[in-house]
Every structure is written in structure tokens, then in C-alpha cells.
Amino acid sequence: MERGGPIVRVGWIGLGIMGRPMAENLRRASFPVVAYNRSATRLEAFVASGGRAAGSPREVAGLSDVVVTMVSDTADVEEVVFGANGAAAGIHAGSVVVDMSTISPRATREFARRLRERDVDYLDAPVSGGESGAIAATLSIMVGGEAAVFERCRPLFDALGKRVTHVGSVGSGQSTKLVNQVAVLGNLLATCEAIRLGAEAGLDLRKVIEAVGAGAGASWQLTNLGPKIIERDFAPGFPVRLARKDLRLILETAEDFCLPLPGVALVQQLFSAVAAIGWGDGGTQALIEVFDRLATKPQ
Amino acid sequence: MERGGPIVRVGWIGLGIMGRPMAENLRRASFPVVAYNRSATRLEAFVASGGRAAGSPREVAGLSDVVVTMVSDTADVEEVVFGANGAAAGIHAGSVVVDMSTISPRATREFARRLRERDVDYLDAPVSGGESGAIAATLSIMVGGEAAVFERCRPLFDALGKRVTHVGSVGSGQSTKLVNQVAVLGNLLATCEAIRLGAEAGLDLRKVIEAVGAGAGASWQLTNLGPKIIERDFAPGFPVRLARKDLRLILETAEDFCLPLPGVALVQQLFSAVAAIGWGDGGTQALIEVFDRLATKPQ
């Protein structure tokens, strides 16, 4: 493959809730995609719908101009890229690894450095918008890395999201995503406390969401998750277990900076309770259940 | 005055940052307004601009169909309504007291009960939108009280705000306002922590506000106060000392319900620090200064 030439063949690693519809969107945009997934069931489903599979990340990399990873956590990215049959073992010089998972910014810079030694470029490109955004190709994508490499991969991002922002050098995408999650989860806590207080005061909560959502208390969390919170509909848009992983990454990153984030720390503690009462796979709005359990009076 | 007839003569008590422009908007809408203010300077300024003054809340009430109170706290409302020369001493049967301050919902119900004994109606109608909303007559007004009384006073509210919501019986307006403040101040904490984390990570904060504000982390606080936080512009839209009063009201109300609100409690503790370091009269965005002081490294 010519260095700096157009991205054609896409290797895709990770066909979970987010990765599967994203890979399908690339196929729909006429990119030839070859995929790998750790669990065979999900890989077979991809093949059954007409997708092409490979037996390992290494094999995926050998067939691709760019390798996209969309897995859960830092250790998963390390495994699929640098593990025994990892992508790095099969990758061509001059190609690109694009990590769209949400992982550690510090580890991201280290991964980029290790790939640079093999003459492979790296972009961190985590996304926001949840499963619905992945399906509709309306994700917000925050990209860190060299501008030329970003431009080269832009057609791929354009097929996956609607707001694609190049935020800076390698690691900046992950840092921006963590900043995003501070806002998301902090606003969710405020939303749950506001709604529970309104419920205790006997207010019409739909009217409250409308009134508060029109002013200085407005937030995406209130408008979009508020109605689900009122109905105690905990179907996952963004699951608690991934929110807990993001909270851990935020606090680890802040600790590196000696930056105290007491609000995030509180949210993290409360999400331990959400998981403890059985909502690890539920949506983050299940946080209201903690307040319900703490404040429900005996009959 | 005929019971249930149209509101014509407005008595206005409280010409502070919010009250002054609101009273002026009523005059502009052709309501005859007679005003009282505890500090003579502010009352004289009102007269100098063509307004009419009275010597006490009692005198104001004697000249009015409706008495509006726009003061700081629960004790101030009690004083101007039920104190020695308070409005209740001069008020006509069949008229209305409309309290637009943000005060205790419980005390509000008690004030309404005491006025009911004198055949005087009561609405609680706190506002959101700050000084700029008061000047532009774009306030959001959350009204509690009887529907018929609300309808009677609606022309007055329409001259002061753009979203007027009748949320329920007496006290509901104040409860809704407190719910609003939980969202406002919780989202502000999330905004400050997000921005400070982004700064530590060396990100371009304007890009971050844009990227985060387009997704699930969006909030009024981020979009409107975020840029001021970046510039450390602490000019007050909503002053810290009033936020502290609201935090106290929220926690008192929640305590009545035995409802724990750990997020609000944390914000309250941090606002004690904001006041301690001298920003009591600054805008609430001065909360970032606490994080600056906690996390700034020695040179």
C-alpha cells in the first residue's frame, strides 16, 4: 500500500453493541471490511449478514490498510494490538491503527509510540452518542493524532458520525472523551437528585422537566434521560458497567495530575451501589434506584 | 376593589438586582406601580426615574390590588408582609400577595394560610433567568397557587417573563424552583470539573466546550458559563451568596423529607469555600477558583 494513499480496506476488531453497527455502516458506505471478534457468536452473526471474518487480529491486520479497534478497556486494546496474535504482528508499515474505544490517554500515547517504531500511525478516536448514535451514524467523534493522518482517515469517520472533531495530538481524543464523561455523569447525578426532590415535593414531574429544561438547569441528561427516570425505564443506552470503567479512567487520569474531582468521586461511589443492586448491565439512569432505596419510606 | 376583578394597581416591595428591572417592566407595560425598598438609596433611584414610592410595605398595600414581594430570603418576606409596618397590616380583603423571591416552600404554605385568614390570596412565583432575564422580561416563572388566582395575575407575569408555568398549589412554585436549582448547581459543578480536567490535559478548551456541548454532556451551564469559566470572568449573573441561600433551602427541604442529596451537599460545601475566598458577591462560575486553588502546581 502506498504511504499516505487513500484508506480502502478496513480491518475491524470488536463487534459489540457499538462496534457491530459501526462496522455495518462502513460496509454500507462501500468499504471492504474484514472483522474479528473475541466471542465467536458475534463474529458468526457478522458473517451471516454478509460480512467477512478473519481468525485473529493479526490476520485482520494483514488484510487491511487501517485497523480499527472498538473494544471495552485499555487492556483489551493492548491485547488485540500487541498480544500474541495481535494486529501489530501482522500490520504493514505505513498503515494506521485507529482506536475508537474509550481508554486511558496515557496508555494511548504509549501505544502510539510503540506503533511508530514499526512505522505505523495511530489515531485515538473515541465516540459519544451511544448505541442509537452508532446505528444512525450520528456519533460525535473526538480525534487525537497527526493532522495528515486524521485527514487520511476522515472518509471513514464521516461514514460513522456526524460531528467529527480533530482535537489535537495523540491522546487528546481520549482526554476530550473523559472530559465529556465528567459532564455526562455529573449532569446525570444532578438530574436524579432534582427529580427525586420533585417527587418528594409531590410535583408533576413532567411539568418540572419541561420548566427546568427551558432554563439555566437544562441539560441533555435531563431532557433525554429524565422521562426514562420518571418511568423507571432502565433499558441501556449507555450501560452502567461502561460508565464505571469511564469513572475509573477519569479518576486515574486526574490522579496523575494531582487534580481532585470530588463530584466525579461521589458519582463513582454511587455507581458502585448501582452495580451492587444488580443494574451493571442497565442504563446509567438506573442511578435513580439508589435514591429510591435510600429514601423510600415504610408503608 | 372588586373580588376577582382585574389587577390594576401593583404594589412592589424590593428593588434589588432583580426587583428593580422587573418593576420597571411593569411600568413599561402601563401598570401603575407604587414601590417600597428597605434601602432608601434604591427607592430614591426608582423615584428619580419617574416611579412612585411609599413609606412602608403597609402603605404600599393600602394603595394596591396586588402586592409583589421580591426580596432575598424567607425572613425578609415574613418581615415585609407580617412585620410591624408590613403589607398585611394595610392590605384590602380580596387582594393578592405574589411572592417572587426564592424562599422556603414550607414557610410559603404558612404565609398563604395566614393571609387566607384575612381573605387575601397568595401565589408563590419564583423566577429563573437572572438579571439579564429580568431586564429583558424573558424570565421563566414557576407559579404555585389556585388556578383562578393565577389567571387573574397572568397579565402581570406576562409582562415579566416569557415562560409562565402554573405548576400546582401554593408552595409548588417554590418547590419547582428548588428542583431547578439542584439541576443548575449540580450541572455547574460538573462543568467546572470537566473544564479543569480538560485544562490539566492541555486541551483547547473552546474546542472541548463545542464538542462536549454537542452531545450527551450538553448543558446550559456549560454553554453559557463555560466560556466565562475559561476566561475567569466572575461578573455575577447569579451571585454566590444567593446560590448559598438556595442550597440551604434545598437541603432544609430535603431534610424534611428525609431525602439524602449527597451531590447538593457537596456543592454546598464547595460554595462555602467560594465565599471564604472572597467571591460571595461574584457569579456562581467562581466555583472554578476552588479547583484552581486546590490544583495549581508550584512554579
Coordinates of C-alpha atoms in Angstrom, one line a residue:
Chain A
M1 CA 0.0 0.0 0.0
E2 CA 1.2 3.5 -0.8
R3 CA 2.0 5.5 2.2
G4 CA -0.5 8.3 2.7
G5 CA -2.7 6.9 0.0
P6 CA -6.4 6.5 0.4
I7 CA -7.8 4.2 3.0
V8 CA -9.6 1.3 1.3
R9 CA -9.5 -2.0 3.1
V10 CA -10.7 -1.7 6.7
G11 CA -9.9 -4.2 9.4
W12 CA -12.4 -4.1 12.3
I13 CA -11.7 -5.6 15.7
G14 CA -14.7 -5.6 18.2
L15 CA -18.3 -6.3 17.2
G16 CA -20.1 -5.4 20.5
I17 CA -23.1 -3.1 21.0
M18 CA -21.2 -0.2 19.4
G19 CA -18.7 -2.0 17.1
R20 CA -21.3 -4.1 15.2
P21 CA -23.5 -1.3 13.8
M22 CA -20.4 0.9 13.1
A23 CA -18.8 -1.9 11.1
E24 CA -22.1 -2.4 9.2
N25 CA -22.2 1.4 8.4
L26 CA -18.7 1.1 6.9
R27 CA -19.9 -1.8 4.7
R28 CA -22.9 0.2 3.7
A29 CA -20.5 3.1 2.7
S30 CA -18.8 0.5 0.4
F31 CA -15.6 0.0 2.4
P32 CA -14.4 -3.6 2.2
V33 CA -14.4 -4.7 5.9
V34 CA -12.8 -7.7 7.4
A35 CA -13.6 -8.3 11.1
Y36 CA -12.5 -10.1 14.2
N37 CA -14.3 -10.6 17.5
R38 CA -13.2 -12.5 20.6
S39 CA -16.6 -14.2 21.0
A40 CA -17.3 -16.4 18.0
T41 CA -21.1 -16.0 18.2
R42 CA -20.9 -12.3 17.4
L43 CA -18.4 -12.9 14.6
E44 CA -20.6 -15.6 13.1
A45 CA -23.6 -13.2 13.2
F46 CA -21.5 -10.7 11.2
V47 CA -20.6 -13.3 8.6
A48 CA -24.2 -14.5 8.4
S49 CA -25.3 -10.9 7.5
G50 CA -22.7 -10.9 4.6
G51 CA -19.6 -9.7 6.4
R52 CA -16.1 -11.1 6.0
A53 CA -14.3 -12.6 9.1
A54 CA -10.7 -13.3 10.0
G55 CA -9.3 -15.7 12.6
S56 CA -7.2 -13.2 14.6
P57 CA -6.3 -9.5 14.9
R58 CA -3.0 -10.4 13.3
E59 CA -4.8 -11.9 10.3
V60 CA -7.2 -8.8 10.1
A61 CA -4.2 -6.5 10.0
G62 CA -2.5 -8.4 7.2
L63 CA -5.6 -7.8 5.0
S64 CA -6.1 -4.1 5.8
D65 CA -5.0 -0.5 5.2
V66 CA -6.4 0.6 8.5
V67 CA -7.1 -1.4 11.6
V68 CA -10.0 -0.1 13.8
T69 CA -10.3 -1.3 17.4
M70 CA -13.6 -0.9 19.2
V71 CA -13.3 -2.9 22.4
S72 CA -14.0 -2.2 26.1
D73 CA -11.0 -1.1 28.0
T74 CA -7.3 -0.3 27.9
A75 CA -6.2 -3.9 28.5
D76 CA -8.4 -5.1 25.6
V77 CA -6.8 -2.7 23.2
E78 CA -3.3 -3.8 24.3
E79 CA -4.3 -7.4 23.9
V80 CA -5.8 -7.1 20.4
V81 CA -2.9 -4.9 19.1
F82 CA 0.2 -6.1 20.9
G83 CA -0.9 -9.6 22.2
A84 CA 0.4 -13.0 20.8
N85 CA -1.8 -12.9 17.7
G86 CA -2.3 -9.1 17.9
A87 CA -2.7 -6.7 15.0
A88 CA 0.9 -5.4 15.4
A89 CA 2.3 -8.8 14.4
G90 CA 0.6 -8.7 11.0
I91 CA 0.4 -5.0 10.2
H92 CA 2.0 -3.3 7.2
A93 CA 4.4 -0.4 7.5
G94 CA 2.6 2.8 6.5
S95 CA -0.8 1.7 7.7
V96 CA -2.9 3.1 10.6
V97 CA -4.4 1.9 13.9
V98 CA -7.5 3.8 14.9
D99 CA -8.7 3.1 18.4
M100 CA -12.3 4.1 18.9
S101 CA -12.7 2.5 22.3
T102 CA -12.7 4.8 25.4
I103 CA -9.4 4.0 27.2
S104 CA -6.5 5.6 29.1
P105 CA -5.0 8.7 27.4
R106 CA -1.6 7.8 28.9
A107 CA -1.7 4.2 27.6
T108 CA -2.9 5.7 24.3
R109 CA 0.3 7.7 23.9
E110 CA 2.4 4.6 24.8
F111 CA 0.6 2.5 22.2
A112 CA 1.2 5.2 19.6
R113 CA 4.9 5.3 20.4
R114 CA 5.2 1.5 20.1
L115 CA 3.5 1.5 16.7
R116 CA 5.6 4.4 15.5
E117 CA 8.6 2.2 15.9
R118 CA 7.0 -0.1 13.3
D119 CA 6.3 2.8 11.1
V120 CA 2.6 2.6 11.8
D121 CA 0.4 5.7 12.5
Y122 CA -2.1 5.9 15.3
L123 CA -5.3 7.9 16.0
D124 CA -7.4 7.8 19.1
A125 CA -11.0 8.5 18.1
P126 CA -13.4 7.7 20.9
V127 CA -17.1 8.4 20.3
S128 CA -20.1 9.8 22.1
G129 CA -23.8 9.1 21.2
G130 CA -24.4 5.5 22.4
E131 CA -25.9 2.6 20.5
S132 CA -28.5 4.8 18.8
G133 CA -25.8 7.1 17.5
A134 CA -23.8 4.1 16.3
I135 CA -26.8 2.7 14.4
A136 CA -27.8 6.0 12.9
A137 CA -24.2 7.1 12.1
T138 CA -24.7 10.3 14.1
L139 CA -21.8 9.7 16.6
S140 CA -19.7 12.6 17.8
I141 CA -16.1 11.5 17.2
M142 CA -13.2 13.2 19.1
V143 CA -9.9 12.5 17.3
G144 CA -6.3 12.8 18.5
G145 CA -3.3 12.4 16.3
E146 CA -1.4 14.0 13.4
A147 CA -3.4 16.2 11.2
A148 CA -2.3 14.4 8.0
V149 CA -3.3 11.0 9.4
F150 CA -6.6 12.4 10.5
E151 CA -7.3 13.8 7.0
R152 CA -6.4 10.4 5.5
C153 CA -8.9 8.6 7.7
R154 CA -11.7 11.2 7.5
P155 CA -13.8 9.4 5.0
L156 CA -14.0 6.5 7.4
F157 CA -15.1 8.8 10.3
D158 CA -17.6 10.6 8.0
A159 CA -19.3 7.2 7.4
L160 CA -19.7 6.7 11.2
G161 CA -20.6 10.0 12.7
K162 CA -21.9 13.5 12.1
R163 CA -19.7 15.6 14.2
V164 CA -16.0 14.7 13.7
T165 CA -13.6 17.0 15.6
H166 CA -9.8 16.8 15.4
V167 CA -8.9 18.0 18.9
G168 CA -5.1 17.7 19.0
S169 CA -2.2 15.3 19.2
V170 CA -2.3 11.6 20.1
G171 CA -4.2 11.1 23.4
S172 CA -6.3 14.3 23.0
G173 CA -9.3 12.4 21.7
Q174 CA -9.3 10.2 24.8
S175 CA -8.8 13.2 27.1
T176 CA -11.7 15.0 25.5
K177 CA -13.9 11.9 25.8
L178 CA -13.1 11.8 29.6
V179 CA -14.0 15.5 29.9
N180 CA -17.2 14.6 28.1
Q181 CA -17.9 11.8 30.6
V182 CA -17.4 14.2 33.6
A183 CA -20.1 16.4 32.2
V184 CA -22.4 13.5 31.3
L185 CA -22.2 11.7 34.6
G186 CA -22.2 14.9 36.8
N187 CA -25.3 16.2 35.0
L188 CA -26.9 12.8 35.5
L189 CA -26.4 13.0 39.2
A190 CA -27.9 16.5 39.3
T191 CA -30.8 15.2 37.2
C192 CA -31.5 12.3 39.5
E193 CA -31.3 14.4 42.7
A194 CA -33.6 17.1 41.1
I195 CA -36.2 14.6 40.0
R196 CA -36.2 12.8 43.3
L197 CA -36.6 16.1 45.2
G198 CA -39.5 17.0 42.9
A199 CA -41.1 13.6 43.6
E200 CA -40.9 14.1 47.3
A201 CA -42.5 17.5 47.0
G202 CA -45.4 15.9 45.1
L203 CA -44.8 17.9 41.9
D204 CA -46.0 16.9 38.4
L205 CA -42.6 15.7 37.2
R206 CA -43.3 16.0 33.5
K207 CA -44.1 19.7 34.1
V208 CA -41.0 20.0 36.2
I209 CA -38.8 18.6 33.4
E210 CA -40.4 21.0 31.0
A211 CA -40.0 24.0 33.2
V212 CA -36.4 23.2 34.3
G213 CA -35.4 22.1 30.9
A214 CA -36.3 25.5 29.5
G215 CA -33.9 27.5 31.7
A216 CA -30.5 27.5 33.4
G217 CA -31.0 24.0 34.7
A218 CA -31.3 22.5 31.2
S219 CA -29.2 19.5 30.1
W220 CA -29.1 16.7 27.6
Q221 CA -29.3 14.2 30.5
L222 CA -32.5 15.9 32.0
T223 CA -34.3 16.1 28.6
N224 CA -33.3 12.7 27.3
L225 CA -33.0 10.5 30.5
G226 CA -35.5 12.5 32.7
P227 CA -38.5 10.8 31.1
K228 CA -36.9 7.4 31.5
I229 CA -36.1 8.1 35.1
I230 CA -39.7 9.1 35.8
E231 CA -40.9 5.8 34.3
R232 CA -38.0 3.8 35.9
D233 CA -37.2 2.5 32.4
F234 CA -33.6 1.3 32.8
A235 CA -33.0 -0.1 29.3
P236 CA -29.4 0.6 28.5
G237 CA -28.5 3.4 26.1
F238 CA -25.1 3.6 27.9
P239 CA -24.6 0.7 30.3
V240 CA -23.6 1.2 34.0
R241 CA -20.6 -1.1 33.7
L242 CA -19.0 1.1 30.9
A243 CA -19.8 4.2 32.9
R244 CA -17.9 2.7 35.9
K245 CA -15.0 2.0 33.6
D246 CA -15.0 5.6 32.4
L247 CA -15.2 6.9 36.0
R248 CA -12.2 4.8 36.9
L249 CA -10.3 6.2 33.8
I250 CA -11.3 9.8 34.8
L251 CA -10.1 9.4 38.4
E252 CA -6.9 7.7 37.4
T253 CA -6.1 10.5 34.9
A254 CA -7.0 13.2 37.4
E255 CA -4.8 11.5 40.0
D256 CA -1.9 11.7 37.5
F257 CA -2.5 15.4 37.5
C258 CA -3.0 15.6 41.3
L259 CA -6.4 17.1 40.4
P260 CA -9.2 16.5 43.0
L261 CA -12.6 15.8 41.4
P262 CA -14.9 15.4 44.3
G263 CA -18.1 15.4 42.2
V264 CA -16.8 12.6 40.0
A265 CA -15.6 10.7 43.1
L266 CA -19.1 10.9 44.5
V267 CA -20.7 9.7 41.3
Q268 CA -18.3 6.8 41.2
Q269 CA -19.2 5.7 44.7
L270 CA -22.9 5.9 43.9
F271 CA -22.4 3.8 40.7
S272 CA -20.8 1.1 42.9
A273 CA -24.2 0.9 44.6
V274 CA -26.0 0.8 41.2
A275 CA -23.9 -2.2 40.3
A276 CA -24.3 -3.8 43.7
I277 CA -28.1 -3.7 43.4
G278 CA -27.9 -5.5 40.1
W279 CA -28.0 -2.8 37.4
G280 CA -24.5 -3.2 36.0
D281 CA -25.9 -4.0 32.6
G282 CA -28.8 -1.5 32.9
G283 CA -28.6 2.1 31.6
T284 CA -26.9 4.8 33.6
Q285 CA -30.4 6.3 34.5
A286 CA -30.6 3.4 37.0
L287 CA -28.8 5.7 39.3
I288 CA -32.2 6.9 40.5
E289 CA -32.7 3.5 42.1
V290 CA -30.0 4.4 44.7
F291 CA -32.0 7.4 45.7
D292 CA -35.2 5.3 45.7
R293 CA -33.6 2.8 48.0
L294 CA -32.2 5.4 50.3
A295 CA -35.4 7.5 50.6
T296 CA -38.4 5.3 50.3
K297 CA -40.5 5.4 53.4
P298 CA -42.0 2.3 55.0
Q299 CA -45.7 1.8 54.2
Chain B
M1 CA -61.7 46.6 44.8
E2 CA -64.0 44.0 43.3
R3 CA -63.0 40.5 44.2
G4 CA -61.7 38.6 41.3
G5 CA -61.6 41.7 39.1
P6 CA -58.6 42.7 37.0
I7 CA -55.3 43.5 38.6
V8 CA -54.6 47.2 38.0
R9 CA -52.6 48.9 40.8
V10 CA -49.4 47.0 41.6
G11 CA -47.5 47.4 44.9
W12 CA -43.9 46.4 44.6
I13 CA -41.6 45.5 47.5
G14 CA -37.9 45.0 46.8
L15 CA -35.9 46.9 44.2
G16 CA -32.7 44.8 44.1
I17 CA -30.8 43.4 41.2
M18 CA -33.9 41.5 40.1
G19 CA -36.7 43.6 41.5
R20 CA -35.8 47.0 40.0
P21 CA -35.8 45.9 36.3
M22 CA -39.0 43.8 36.9
A23 CA -40.8 46.8 38.4
E24 CA -39.7 48.9 35.5
N25 CA -41.0 46.4 33.1
L26 CA -44.4 46.6 34.8
R27 CA -44.4 50.4 34.5
R28 CA -43.5 50.0 30.8
A29 CA -46.5 47.7 30.4
S30 CA -48.7 50.5 31.8
F31 CA -49.3 49.1 35.3
P32 CA -49.4 51.9 37.9
V33 CA -46.7 50.8 40.3
V34 CA -46.0 52.0 43.8
A35 CA -42.8 50.7 45.4
Y36 CA -41.1 50.3 48.7
N37 CA -37.5 49.3 49.3
R38 CA -35.6 48.9 52.7
S39 CA -32.6 50.8 51.5
A40 CA -33.6 54.4 50.7
T41 CA -31.0 54.9 48.0
R42 CA -32.5 52.3 45.7
L43 CA -36.0 53.7 46.4
E44 CA -34.8 57.2 45.5
A45 CA -33.3 56.0 42.3
F46 CA -36.7 54.4 41.4
V47 CA -38.4 57.8 42.1
A48 CA -35.8 59.7 40.1
S49 CA -36.6 57.6 37.1
G50 CA -40.3 58.5 37.4
G51 CA -41.5 55.8 39.7
R52 CA -43.8 56.3 42.7
A53 CA -42.7 55.4 46.2
A54 CA -44.4 54.7 49.5
G55 CA -43.0 54.8 53.1
S56 CA -43.6 51.3 54.1
P57 CA -44.9 47.9 52.9
R58 CA -48.2 48.7 54.8
E59 CA -48.6 51.9 52.8
V60 CA -47.8 50.1 49.6
A61 CA -50.5 47.5 50.3
G62 CA -53.1 50.2 51.0
L63 CA -52.6 51.6 47.5
S64 CA -52.6 48.3 45.6
D65 CA -54.7 45.5 44.1
V66 CA -51.8 43.1 44.3
V67 CA -48.6 43.3 46.4
V68 CA -45.5 41.7 44.8
T69 CA -42.5 40.8 47.1
M70 CA -39.1 40.4 45.5
V71 CA -36.7 40.1 48.4
S72 CA -33.8 37.8 49.4
D73 CA -34.9 35.2 51.8
T74 CA -37.8 33.7 53.9
A75 CA -37.2 36.0 56.9
D76 CA -37.4 39.1 54.6
V77 CA -40.7 38.0 53.1
E78 CA -42.1 37.5 56.6
E79 CA -40.8 40.9 57.7
V80 CA -42.3 42.9 54.7
V81 CA -45.6 41.0 54.9
F82 CA -46.2 40.3 58.6
G83 CA -43.8 42.7 60.3
A84 CA -44.8 45.9 62.3
N85 CA -45.4 48.0 59.2
G86 CA -45.9 45.0 56.9
A87 CA -48.2 44.7 53.9
A88 CA -50.7 42.5 55.8
A89 CA -51.4 45.5 58.1
G90 CA -52.6 47.6 55.2
I91 CA -53.9 45.1 52.7
H92 CA -57.5 45.0 51.4
A93 CA -59.6 41.9 51.6
G94 CA -59.9 40.3 48.1
S95 CA -56.4 41.3 47.0
V96 CA -53.4 39.1 46.3
V97 CA -49.8 38.8 47.6
V98 CA -47.5 37.4 45.0
D99 CA -44.1 36.4 46.3
M100 CA -41.5 36.2 43.5
S101 CA -38.5 35.7 45.9
T102 CA -37.0 32.2 46.3
I103 CA -37.8 31.1 49.8
S104 CA -38.9 28.0 51.8
P105 CA -41.8 26.1 50.4
R106 CA -42.9 25.2 53.9
A107 CA -42.9 28.8 55.1
T108 CA -44.7 29.7 51.8
R109 CA -47.7 27.5 52.7
E110 CA -47.8 29.0 56.2
F111 CA -47.7 32.6 54.8
A112 CA -50.6 31.7 52.5
R113 CA -52.6 30.2 55.4
R114 CA -52.2 33.4 57.5
L115 CA -53.2 35.6 54.6
R116 CA -56.2 33.4 53.8
E117 CA -57.5 34.3 57.3
R118 CA -57.6 37.9 56.2
D119 CA -59.3 36.9 53.0
V120 CA -56.2 37.6 50.9
D121 CA -55.0 35.3 48.2
Y122 CA -51.4 34.2 47.7
L123 CA -49.2 33.0 44.9
D124 CA -45.6 31.9 45.0
A125 CA -44.0 32.7 41.7
P126 CA -40.2 32.4 41.9
V127 CA -38.2 33.1 38.7
S128 CA -35.3 31.8 36.8
G129 CA -33.2 33.7 34.3
G130 CA -31.1 36.1 36.4
E131 CA -30.6 39.8 36.0
S132 CA -30.4 39.6 32.2
G133 CA -33.8 37.8 32.1
A134 CA -35.3 40.3 34.5
I135 CA -34.1 43.2 32.3
A136 CA -35.3 41.6 29.0
A137 CA -38.6 40.3 30.5
T138 CA -37.6 36.8 29.5
L139 CA -37.8 35.2 32.9
S140 CA -39.1 31.7 33.5
I141 CA -41.8 32.0 36.2
M142 CA -42.9 28.9 38.2
V143 CA -46.3 29.7 39.9
G144 CA -48.0 27.8 42.8
G145 CA -51.5 28.7 44.0
E146 CA -55.1 28.5 43.0
A147 CA -55.8 28.4 39.3
A148 CA -58.3 31.3 39.4
V149 CA -55.8 33.5 41.3
F150 CA -53.1 32.5 38.8
E151 CA -55.3 33.5 35.8
R152 CA -56.1 36.8 37.5
C153 CA -52.5 37.7 37.9
R154 CA -51.3 36.3 34.5
P155 CA -51.1 39.7 32.7
L156 CA -48.6 40.8 35.3
F157 CA -46.5 37.6 34.8
D158 CA -46.7 38.0 31.0
A159 CA -45.1 41.5 31.4
L160 CA -42.2 40.0 33.3
G161 CA -41.3 36.7 31.6
K162 CA -41.7 34.5 28.6
R163 CA -42.3 31.1 30.0
V164 CA -45.0 31.2 32.8
T165 CA -45.9 27.8 34.2
H166 CA -48.7 27.1 36.7
V167 CA -47.2 24.1 38.5
G168 CA -49.7 23.4 41.2
S169 CA -51.0 24.5 44.6
V170 CA -49.3 27.1 46.9
G171 CA -45.7 26.1 47.6
S172 CA -45.3 24.2 44.3
G173 CA -43.7 27.2 42.7
Q174 CA -41.0 27.3 45.4
S175 CA -40.5 23.5 45.2
T176 CA -40.1 23.6 41.5
K177 CA -37.6 26.5 41.8
L178 CA -35.6 24.4 44.3
V179 CA -35.6 21.4 41.9
N180 CA -34.4 23.9 39.2
Q181 CA -31.5 25.0 41.5
V182 CA -30.5 21.4 42.1
A183 CA -30.0 21.0 38.4
V184 CA -28.4 24.4 37.9
L185 CA -25.8 24.0 40.6
G186 CA -25.1 20.3 40.1
N187 CA -24.5 20.9 36.4
L188 CA -22.2 23.8 37.3
L189 CA -20.1 21.5 39.4
A190 CA -19.9 19.0 36.6
T191 CA -18.9 21.9 34.2
C192 CA -16.1 23.1 36.5
E193 CA -14.7 19.7 37.0
A194 CA -14.9 18.9 33.3
I195 CA -13.2 22.2 32.3
R196 CA -10.4 21.9 34.9
L197 CA -9.7 18.3 33.8
G198 CA -9.5 19.5 30.2
A199 CA -7.1 22.2 31.2
E200 CA -4.8 19.8 33.0
A201 CA -4.8 17.6 29.9
G202 CA -3.7 20.6 27.9
L203 CA -6.7 20.6 25.6
D204 CA -8.0 23.5 23.6
L205 CA -10.9 24.4 26.0
R206 CA -13.0 26.2 23.4
K207 CA -13.0 23.1 21.2
V208 CA -13.8 21.0 24.2
I209 CA -16.9 23.1 25.1
E210 CA -18.0 22.9 21.5
A211 CA -17.5 19.1 21.2
V212 CA -19.0 18.3 24.7
G213 CA -21.8 20.8 24.2
A214 CA -22.9 19.0 21.1
G215 CA -23.5 15.6 22.8
A216 CA -24.8 13.9 25.9
G217 CA -22.7 16.2 28.1
A218 CA -24.5 19.3 27.0
S219 CA -26.0 21.8 29.5
W220 CA -27.0 25.4 29.8
Q221 CA -24.3 25.9 32.4
L222 CA -21.5 24.5 30.1
T223 CA -22.6 26.6 27.1
N224 CA -23.3 29.8 29.0
L225 CA -20.9 29.8 31.9
G226 CA -18.2 27.6 30.3
P227 CA -16.7 30.5 28.3
K228 CA -16.7 32.7 31.4
I229 CA -15.0 30.0 33.4
I230 CA -12.3 29.7 30.7
E231 CA -11.7 33.5 31.0
R232 CA -12.1 33.5 34.8
D233 CA -14.7 36.2 34.3
F234 CA -16.6 36.1 37.6
A235 CA -19.1 39.0 37.0
P236 CA -22.3 38.0 38.6
G237 CA -25.3 36.8 36.6
F238 CA -26.4 34.8 39.6
P239 CA -24.4 35.7 42.7
V240 CA -22.7 33.1 45.0
R241 CA -24.4 34.5 48.2
L242 CA -27.9 33.8 46.7
A243 CA -26.8 30.3 45.4
R244 CA -25.7 29.6 49.0
K245 CA -29.1 30.6 50.3
D246 CA -30.8 28.4 47.7
L247 CA -28.5 25.4 48.7
R248 CA -29.6 25.9 52.3
L249 CA -33.3 25.9 51.3
I250 CA -32.8 22.8 49.2
L251 CA -31.1 20.9 52.0
E252 CA -33.6 22.0 54.6
T253 CA -36.4 20.9 52.4
A254 CA -34.8 17.6 51.6
E255 CA -34.2 17.1 55.3
D256 CA -37.9 17.5 56.0
F257 CA -38.4 14.6 53.5
C258 CA -35.5 12.5 55.0
L259 CA -34.1 12.7 51.4
P260 CA -30.3 12.4 51.2
L261 CA -28.9 14.7 48.4
P262 CA -25.1 14.0 48.5
G263 CA -24.4 15.9 45.3
V264 CA -26.1 19.0 46.6
A265 CA -24.4 18.7 49.9
L266 CA -21.0 18.6 48.2
V267 CA -21.8 21.7 46.1
Q268 CA -22.9 23.5 49.3
Q269 CA -19.5 22.6 51.0
L270 CA -17.6 23.9 47.9
F271 CA -19.6 27.1 47.8
S272 CA -18.6 27.7 51.4
A273 CA -15.1 27.8 50.1
V274 CA -16.1 30.1 47.2
A275 CA -17.4 32.5 49.8
A276 CA -14.4 32.1 52.1
I277 CA -12.0 33.1 49.4
G278 CA -13.9 36.3 48.8
W279 CA -16.3 35.6 45.9
G280 CA -19.6 35.9 47.8
D281 CA -20.8 38.7 45.5
G282 CA -19.3 37.1 42.4
G283 CA -21.1 34.9 39.9
T284 CA -21.5 31.2 40.6
Q285 CA -18.9 30.4 38.0
A286 CA -16.3 31.5 40.6
L287 CA -16.6 27.9 41.8
I288 CA -13.8 27.1 39.3
E289 CA -11.5 29.2 41.7
V290 CA -11.8 26.4 44.3
F291 CA -10.4 23.9 41.8
D292 CA -7.7 26.3 40.7
R293 CA -6.6 26.8 44.3
L294 CA -6.7 23.0 45.0
A295 CA -4.8 22.0 41.9
T296 CA -2.4 24.7 40.9
K297 CA 1.2 23.4 41.0
P298 CA 4.0 25.5 42.4
Q299 CA 6.1 27.2 39.7

